[in-house]
CSV table of C-alpha atoms in Angstrom, one decimal:
chain,number,residue,atom,x,y,z
J,1056,MET,CA,-63.0,-19.1,-27.7
J,1057,PRO,CA,-63.2,-17.1,-24.5
J,1058,GLU,CA,-66.5,-15.4,-23.8
J,1059,ILE,CA,-67.0,-12.0,-22.0
J,1060,VAL,CA,-70.1,-11.6,-19.8
J,1061,GLN,CA,-71.0,-7.9,-19.2
J,1062,ILE,CA,-72.8,-6.7,-16.1
J,1063,GLN,CA,-74.1,-3.1,-16.3
J,1064,VAL,CA,-75.5,-1.6,-13.1
J,1065,GLY,CA,-77.6,1.4,-12.4
J,1066,GLN,CA,-78.7,4.3,-14.6
J,1067,CYS,CA,-75.2,5.3,-15.6
J,1068,GLY,CA,-74.0,1.7,-16.2
J,1069,ASN,CA,-76.9,0.9,-18.4
J,1070,GLN,CA,-76.8,4.0,-20.5
J,1071,ILE,CA,-73.1,3.5,-21.1
J,1072,GLY,CA,-73.8,-0.2,-21.7
J,1073,THR,CA,-76.5,0.7,-24.3
J,1074,ALA,CA,-74.0,2.8,-26.2
J,1075,PHE,CA,-71.5,0.1,-26.0
J,1076,TRP,CA,-73.8,-2.5,-27.6
J,1077,GLN,CA,-74.7,-0.1,-30.3
J,1078,THR,CA,-71.1,0.2,-31.2
J,1079,ILE,CA,-70.5,-3.5,-31.0
J,1080,LEU,CA,-73.5,-4.3,-33.2
J,1081,GLY,CA,-72.1,-2.0,-35.9
J,1082,GLU,CA,-68.7,-3.5,-35.8
J,1083,HIS,CA,-70.0,-7.0,-36.3
J,1084,GLY,CA,-72.8,-6.1,-38.8
J,1085,ILE,CA,-75.6,-7.1,-36.5
J,1086,ASP,CA,-78.8,-5.2,-36.5
J,1087,ASN,CA,-81.0,-4.1,-33.5
J,1088,ASP,CA,-82.9,-7.3,-33.6
J,1089,GLY,CA,-79.6,-9.5,-33.3
J,1090,ILE,CA,-79.7,-10.6,-36.9
J,1091,TYR,CA,-76.3,-10.6,-38.9
J,1092,HIS,CA,-76.3,-9.0,-42.2
J,1093,GLY,CA,-73.3,-9.6,-44.6
J,1094,ASP,CA,-70.9,-12.1,-45.9
J,1095,ASN,CA,-67.7,-11.2,-44.4
J,1096,GLU,CA,-66.6,-14.2,-42.2
J,1097,GLU,CA,-64.0,-12.2,-40.4
J,1098,ARG,CA,-66.5,-9.6,-39.2
J,1099,ILE,CA,-68.7,-12.2,-37.5
J,1100,ALA,CA,-66.0,-14.8,-36.6
J,1101,ARG,CA,-65.5,-13.7,-33.1
J,1102,ALA,CA,-69.0,-12.3,-32.3
J,1103,ASN,CA,-69.5,-15.2,-29.8
J,1104,VAL,CA,-67.1,-13.3,-27.5
J,1105,TYR,CA,-70.0,-10.9,-26.7
J,1106,PHE,CA,-73.0,-12.7,-28.2
J,1107,HIS,CA,-74.7,-16.0,-27.8
J,1108,GLU,CA,-76.0,-17.4,-31.1
J,1109,ASN,CA,-79.2,-19.2,-30.5
J,1110,ALA,CA,-80.9,-21.7,-32.6
J,1111,GLY,CA,-82.7,-19.2,-34.6
J,1112,ARG,CA,-79.4,-17.6,-35.7
J,1113,LYS,CA,-80.2,-14.6,-33.5
J,1114,TYR,CA,-77.2,-13.1,-31.6
J,1115,VAL,CA,-78.1,-12.4,-28.0
J,1116,PRO,CA,-75.7,-10.3,-25.9
J,1117,ARG,CA,-74.1,-12.0,-23.0
J,1118,VAL,CA,-75.1,-9.3,-20.5
J,1119,VAL,CA,-76.9,-8.8,-17.2
J,1120,LEU,CA,-78.8,-5.5,-16.8
J,1121,VAL,CA,-79.2,-4.6,-13.2
J,1122,ASP,CA,-80.9,-1.7,-11.3
J,1123,LEU,CA,-82.7,-1.1,-8.1
J,1124,GLU,CA,-85.7,0.5,-9.9
J,1125,PRO,CA,-87.6,-0.5,-13.0
J,1126,GLY,CA,-87.4,2.9,-14.6
J,1127,THR,CA,-83.9,2.2,-16.2
J,1128,MET,CA,-85.0,-1.1,-17.5
J,1129,ASP,CA,-88.2,0.6,-19.0
J,1130,ALA,CA,-85.9,3.0,-20.8
J,1131,VAL,CA,-83.9,0.2,-22.4
J,1132,ARG,CA,-87.0,-1.6,-23.4
J,1133,ALA,CA,-88.3,1.6,-25.1
J,1134,SER,CA,-84.9,2.1,-27.0
J,1135,PRO,CA,-84.1,0.9,-30.4
J,1136,LEU,CA,-82.4,-2.2,-28.8
J,1137,ALA,CA,-85.6,-3.3,-27.0
J,1138,ARG,CA,-85.7,-6.7,-28.9
J,1139,LEU,CA,-82.0,-7.4,-28.6
J,1140,PHE,CA,-81.7,-8.3,-24.9
J,1141,ARG,CA,-83.4,-11.4,-23.4
J,1142,PRO,CA,-86.1,-10.4,-20.9
J,1143,ASP,CA,-84.6,-12.9,-18.4
J,1144,ASN,CA,-81.4,-10.9,-18.3
J,1145,PHE,CA,-83.1,-7.9,-16.6
J,1146,VAL,CA,-82.6,-7.9,-12.8
J,1147,PHE,CA,-84.2,-5.0,-11.0
J,1148,GLY,CA,-86.0,-4.1,-7.8
J,1149,GLN,CA,-88.8,-1.7,-7.1
J,1150,SER,CA,-87.3,1.3,-5.4
J,1151,SER,CA,-84.4,3.6,-6.2
J,1152,ALA,CA,-81.4,4.0,-3.9
J,1153,ALA,CA,-82.0,7.7,-4.1
J,1154,ASN,CA,-78.2,8.4,-4.0
J,1155,ASN,CA,-78.0,6.6,-0.8
J,1156,TRP,CA,-75.0,4.3,-1.0
J,1157,ALA,CA,-76.0,2.3,2.1
J,1158,LYS,CA,-79.3,1.4,0.6
J,1159,GLY,CA,-77.6,0.0,-2.5
J,1160,HIS,CA,-74.9,-1.8,-0.6
J,1161,TYR,CA,-76.8,-3.2,2.4
J,1162,THR,CA,-80.4,-3.6,1.7
J,1163,GLU,CA,-82.2,-3.6,-1.7
J,1164,GLY,CA,-78.9,-3.8,-3.6
J,1165,ALA,CA,-77.6,-6.8,-1.5
J,1166,GLU,CA,-80.9,-8.7,-2.2
J,1167,LEU,CA,-80.3,-8.4,-5.9
J,1168,VAL,CA,-76.8,-9.8,-5.9
J,1169,ASP,CA,-77.9,-13.5,-5.8
J,1170,ASP,CA,-80.2,-12.9,-8.8
J,1171,ALA,CA,-77.5,-11.1,-10.8
J,1172,VAL,CA,-74.5,-13.2,-10.0
J,1173,ASP,CA,-74.5,-17.0,-9.9
J,1174,VAL,CA,-71.5,-19.0,-8.4
J,1175,PRO,CA,-72.0,-22.7,-9.3
J,1176,PHE,CA,-70.0,-24.1,-6.3
J,1177,PRO,CA,-69.6,-21.3,-3.8
J,1178,ARG,CA,-67.9,-23.6,-1.2
J,1179,LEU,CA,-65.5,-25.3,-3.6
J,1180,HIS,CA,-63.0,-22.4,-4.0
J,1181,PHE,CA,-59.8,-24.0,-2.7
J,1182,PHE,CA,-57.3,-24.3,-5.6
J,1183,LEU,CA,-54.3,-26.1,-6.6
J,1184,VAL,CA,-51.6,-23.8,-7.9
J,1185,GLY,CA,-48.7,-24.8,-10.1
J,1186,PHE,CA,-45.8,-22.8,-11.6
J,1187,ALA,CA,-43.1,-23.4,-14.2
J,1188,PRO,CA,-40.2,-23.3,-14.6
J,1189,LEU,CA,-39.1,-24.4,-11.1
J,1190,THR,CA,-35.4,-24.2,-11.6
J,1191,SER,CA,-32.5,-23.1,-9.4
J,1192,ARG,CA,-30.8,-19.8,-10.3
J,1193,GLN,CA,-27.5,-21.6,-10.9
J,1194,SER,CA,-29.0,-24.0,-13.6
J,1195,PHE,CA,-31.4,-21.7,-15.2
J,1196,ALA,CA,-28.9,-20.3,-17.7
J,1197,PHE,CA,-28.3,-23.9,-19.0
J,1198,ARG,CA,-32.0,-24.7,-19.5
J,1199,SER,CA,-34.2,-23.6,-22.4
J,1200,SER,CA,-37.9,-23.3,-21.9
J,1201,THR,CA,-40.6,-24.1,-24.5
J,1202,VAL,CA,-44.3,-23.9,-24.3
J,1203,ALA,CA,-44.5,-27.8,-24.3
J,1204,SER,CA,-42.0,-28.1,-21.4
J,1205,LEU,CA,-43.8,-25.4,-19.4
J,1206,THR,CA,-47.1,-27.1,-19.9
J,1207,GLN,CA,-45.7,-30.4,-18.8
J,1208,GLN,CA,-44.0,-28.9,-15.8
J,1209,MET,CA,-47.0,-26.9,-14.5
J,1210,MET,CA,-49.2,-30.0,-14.6
J,1211,ASP,CA,-46.7,-32.0,-12.8
J,1212,PRO,CA,-47.9,-32.8,-9.2
J,1213,GLN,CA,-44.5,-32.1,-7.9
J,1214,ASN,CA,-44.8,-28.6,-9.2
J,1215,MET,CA,-48.0,-28.0,-7.2
J,1216,MET,CA,-47.8,-25.5,-4.2
J,1217,ALA,CA,-50.0,-27.8,-2.2
J,1218,ASP,CA,-49.3,-31.4,-1.1
J,1219,SER,CA,-52.0,-33.0,-3.1
J,1220,ASP,CA,-51.9,-35.1,-6.3
J,1221,PHE,CA,-54.5,-34.0,-8.8
J,1222,ARG,CA,-54.5,-37.5,-10.3
J,1223,ASN,CA,-56.5,-38.6,-7.1
J,1224,GLY,CA,-59.4,-36.4,-8.1
J,1225,ARG,CA,-60.9,-34.6,-10.9
J,1226,PHE,CA,-60.6,-31.1,-12.2
J,1227,LEU,CA,-63.9,-29.1,-12.2
J,1228,THR,CA,-62.2,-26.1,-13.9
J,1229,CYS,CA,-58.7,-24.8,-14.5
J,1230,SER,CA,-56.9,-21.9,-15.9
J,1231,ALA,CA,-53.3,-21.5,-17.3
J,1232,ILE,CA,-51.6,-18.2,-17.6
J,1233,PHE,CA,-48.6,-18.0,-20.0
J,1234,ARG,CA,-46.1,-15.0,-20.0
J,1235,GLY,CA,-43.5,-14.3,-22.5
J,1236,LYS,CA,-43.0,-13.9,-26.3
J,1237,ILE,CA,-45.3,-16.9,-27.2
J,1238,ALA,CA,-47.7,-17.6,-30.0
J,1239,GLY,CA,-51.3,-17.8,-28.8
J,1240,LYS,CA,-51.9,-20.6,-31.2
J,1241,GLU,CA,-49.1,-22.7,-29.7
J,1242,VAL,CA,-50.5,-22.2,-26.3
J,1243,GLU,CA,-54.0,-23.4,-27.3
J,1244,GLU,CA,-52.6,-26.4,-29.0
J,1245,GLN,CA,-50.5,-27.5,-26.1
J,1246,MET,CA,-53.4,-27.0,-23.6
J,1247,ARG,CA,-55.7,-29.0,-25.9
J,1248,ARG,CA,-53.2,-31.9,-26.0
J,1249,THR,CA,-52.7,-31.7,-22.2
J,1250,GLN,CA,-56.4,-32.0,-21.6
J,1251,ASP,CA,-56.7,-34.9,-24.0
J,1252,ARG,CA,-53.8,-36.8,-22.3
J,1253,ASN,CA,-55.3,-36.0,-18.9
J,1254,SER,CA,-59.1,-36.4,-19.9
J,1255,ALA,CA,-59.6,-38.9,-17.0
J,1256,TYR,CA,-58.7,-36.2,-14.5
J,1257,PHE,CA,-61.4,-33.8,-15.8
J,1258,VAL,CA,-65.1,-34.0,-15.2
J,1259,ASP,CA,-67.1,-34.6,-18.4
J,1260,TRP,CA,-70.2,-32.6,-17.4
J,1261,ILE,CA,-68.6,-29.0,-17.5
J,1262,PRO,CA,-68.0,-28.1,-21.1
J,1263,ASN,CA,-64.9,-25.8,-22.0
J,1264,ASN,CA,-63.7,-26.1,-18.5
J,1265,VAL,CA,-59.9,-25.3,-19.4
J,1266,GLN,CA,-59.1,-21.7,-19.9
J,1267,SER,CA,-55.8,-20.3,-21.1
J,1268,SER,CA,-54.5,-16.8,-21.3
J,1269,LEU,CA,-51.3,-15.0,-22.6
J,1270,CYS,CA,-49.4,-11.9,-21.5
J,1271,SER,CA,-46.6,-11.0,-23.9
J,1272,VAL,CA,-44.5,-9.4,-21.2
J,1273,PRO,CA,-42.2,-12.1,-19.5
J,1274,PRO,CA,-41.6,-12.0,-15.8
J,1275,LYS,CA,-38.5,-10.5,-14.5
J,1276,GLY,CA,-35.5,-12.7,-14.9
J,1277,LEU,CA,-37.3,-15.2,-17.2
J,1278,ASN,CA,-37.9,-15.3,-20.8
J,1279,MET,CA,-41.3,-17.2,-20.4
J,1280,SER,CA,-43.3,-18.8,-17.5
J,1281,SER,CA,-46.7,-20.4,-16.8
J,1282,THR,CA,-48.9,-20.5,-13.9
J,1283,PHE,CA,-51.7,-23.0,-13.2
J,1284,VAL,CA,-54.7,-22.6,-11.1
J,1285,GLY,CA,-57.0,-25.6,-10.8
J,1286,ASN,CA,-60.2,-26.3,-9.0
J,1287,SER,CA,-59.7,-30.1,-8.3
J,1288,THR,CA,-61.6,-32.3,-6.0
J,1289,ALA,CA,-58.2,-33.9,-5.1
J,1290,ILE,CA,-57.7,-30.9,-2.7
J,1291,GLN,CA,-60.0,-32.9,-0.3
J,1292,GLU,CA,-56.9,-35.1,0.5
J,1293,ILE,CA,-55.5,-32.0,2.5
J,1294,PHE,CA,-58.8,-31.5,4.4
J,1295,LYS,CA,-58.9,-35.2,5.2
J,1296,ARG,CA,-55.4,-35.1,6.6
J,1297,VAL,CA,-56.0,-32.0,8.6
J,1298,GLY,CA,-59.2,-33.5,10.0
J,1299,ASP,CA,-57.5,-36.7,11.0
J,1300,GLN,CA,-54.7,-34.7,12.8
J,1301,PHE,CA,-57.3,-32.6,14.5
J,1302,GLN,CA,-59.3,-35.5,15.8
J,1303,ALA,CA,-56.2,-37.2,17.2
J,1304,MET,CA,-55.3,-34.1,19.2
J,1305,PHE,CA,-58.8,-33.0,20.1
J,1306,ARG,CA,-59.7,-36.4,21.7
J,1307,ARG,CA,-56.7,-35.8,24.0
J,1308,LYS,CA,-57.6,-32.2,24.4
J,1309,ALA,CA,-54.0,-31.3,23.6
J,1310,PHE,CA,-53.3,-27.6,23.8
J,1311,LEU,CA,-57.0,-26.8,24.0
J,1312,HIS,CA,-56.6,-24.7,27.1
J,1313,TRP,CA,-54.6,-22.2,25.2
J,1314,TYR,CA,-57.7,-21.5,23.1
J,1315,THR,CA,-60.4,-21.7,25.7
J,1316,GLY,CA,-58.4,-19.4,27.8
J,1317,GLU,CA,-58.8,-16.7,25.1
J,1318,GLY,CA,-62.6,-17.0,25.1
J,1319,MET,CA,-63.1,-19.8,22.7
J,1320,ASP,CA,-65.6,-22.7,23.3
J,1321,GLU,CA,-65.2,-26.4,22.7
J,1322,MET,CA,-68.2,-26.3,20.6
J,1323,GLU,CA,-66.6,-24.0,18.0
J,1324,PHE,CA,-64.0,-26.8,17.4
J,1325,THR,CA,-66.8,-29.4,16.9
J,1326,GLU,CA,-68.7,-27.1,14.6
J,1327,SER,CA,-65.6,-26.5,12.6
J,1328,GLU,CA,-64.9,-30.2,12.2
J,1329,SER,CA,-68.5,-30.7,11.0
J,1330,ASN,CA,-68.0,-27.9,8.4
J,1331,LEU,CA,-64.8,-29.5,7.2
J,1332,ASN,CA,-66.4,-32.9,6.8
J,1333,ASP,CA,-69.3,-31.4,4.9
J,1334,LEU,CA,-66.8,-29.7,2.6
J,1335,VAL,CA,-65.0,-33.1,1.9
J,1336,ALA,CA,-68.4,-34.6,1.3
J,1337,GLU,CA,-69.3,-32.0,-1.3
J,1338,TYR,CA,-65.9,-32.4,-3.1
J,1339,GLN,CA,-66.4,-36.2,-3.2
J,1340,GLN,CA,-70.1,-35.6,-4.5
J,1341,TYR,CA,-68.8,-33.7,-7.5
J,1342,GLN,CA,-65.9,-36.0,-8.0
J,1343,ASP,CA,-68.3,-38.9,-8.4
J,1344,ALA,CA,-71.0,-37.0,-10.3
J,1345,THR,CA,-71.9,-37.6,-13.9
J,1346,ALA,CA,-73.8,-35.4,-16.3
J,1347,ASP,CA,-77.1,-37.1,-15.3
J,1348,ASP,CA,-76.5,-36.3,-11.7
J,1349,VAL,CA,-76.0,-32.5,-12.1
J,1350,ASP,CA,-78.8,-30.0,-12.0
J,1351,PHE,CA,-77.9,-27.9,-15.0
J,1352,ASP,CA,-81.0,-25.7,-14.6
J,1353,GLU,CA,-79.7,-24.7,-11.1
J,1354,HIS,CA,-76.0,-24.1,-12.1
J,1355,TRP,CA,-75.9,-23.3,-15.7
J,1356,GLY,CA,-79.2,-23.9,-17.6
J,1357,ARG,CA,-80.9,-20.5,-17.1
J,1358,ASP,CA,-77.7,-18.5,-18.0
J,1359,GLU,CA,-77.2,-20.7,-21.2
J,1360,GLU,CA,-80.6,-19.9,-22.4
J,1361,ALA,CA,-80.1,-16.2,-21.6
J,1362,GLY,CA,-77.0,-16.1,-23.5
J,1363,VAL,CA,-75.1,-15.5,-20.3
J,1364,ASP,CA,-72.8,-18.6,-20.8
J,1365,GLU,CA,-70.5,-18.2,-17.9
J,1366,LYS,CA,-67.6,-20.5,-18.8
J,1367,ALA,CA,-66.3,-22.4,-15.9
J,1368,GLY,CA,-62.6,-21.8,-16.1
J,1369,GLY,CA,-63.1,-18.1,-16.4
J,1370,ARG,CA,-63.0,-15.6,-19.3
J,1371,THR,CA,-60.1,-13.5,-20.7
J,1372,GLU,CA,-61.3,-10.6,-18.8
J,1373,HIS,CA,-61.5,-13.3,-16.2
J,1374,GLN,CA,-60.4,-15.6,-13.8
């Protein structure tokens, strides 16, 4: 089930957010302390979209409350929802921006960003992208598309937009976006089967790392389509290939004068090569990693405890 993490910022954002949570609590039959009252399964069935249910059967909002000054947070703590939010989810500074946009953007506000938003692998943001159906215009009229065929095609290495075979690495996360008059249940079933068949190509230490979404409006000229976006360690093949080609040319200083003539220095090339090698090493590190090797406290542990369970493949409001 997809989760939505809400981030409410500033006095206005937190006031609107507080009203939002009051509405959501009423819709799900949850009181101000996060306890569900009722016996209607449909009412509570999808509460996990907005709430994390902890071991004590308490529903904790998946939210981060942010402001530059503590006054807004104090107002929330003094409200009827004071016991609803986890204290660790409050992120605030000690001085107001005083309606100064630059102060919020460049100084105090910028310092709070790292505390409010956590990106597990900030350097590993190079994706493999696939699309289906890839069919010539002449033959498209004679081919019928199904969810099963789209899923199979978009996961085919030959349908990837980069010259990299995902079977030579492991997916950290991936997302599949389907368009057309398709049943959501069928999409979920096909994606589950696909992940089961290709389980060896997914890391086992990131739970729920496959996300799927559905748009009922088909693309122009097609009755249905699928787009695949995957964060796979196999992308390092491309970087290794580029690095080898660079080394061969840089040793001979081929074409180097065209760049140094424009003000570049040879040191910039060697630094870039070093950064590329570091990137390849980081991809390899996570490809070989096991659950015991990963620091979950650093990447997910704090958010999981706080009910801000940021799923790796994205959320439906997502990626």
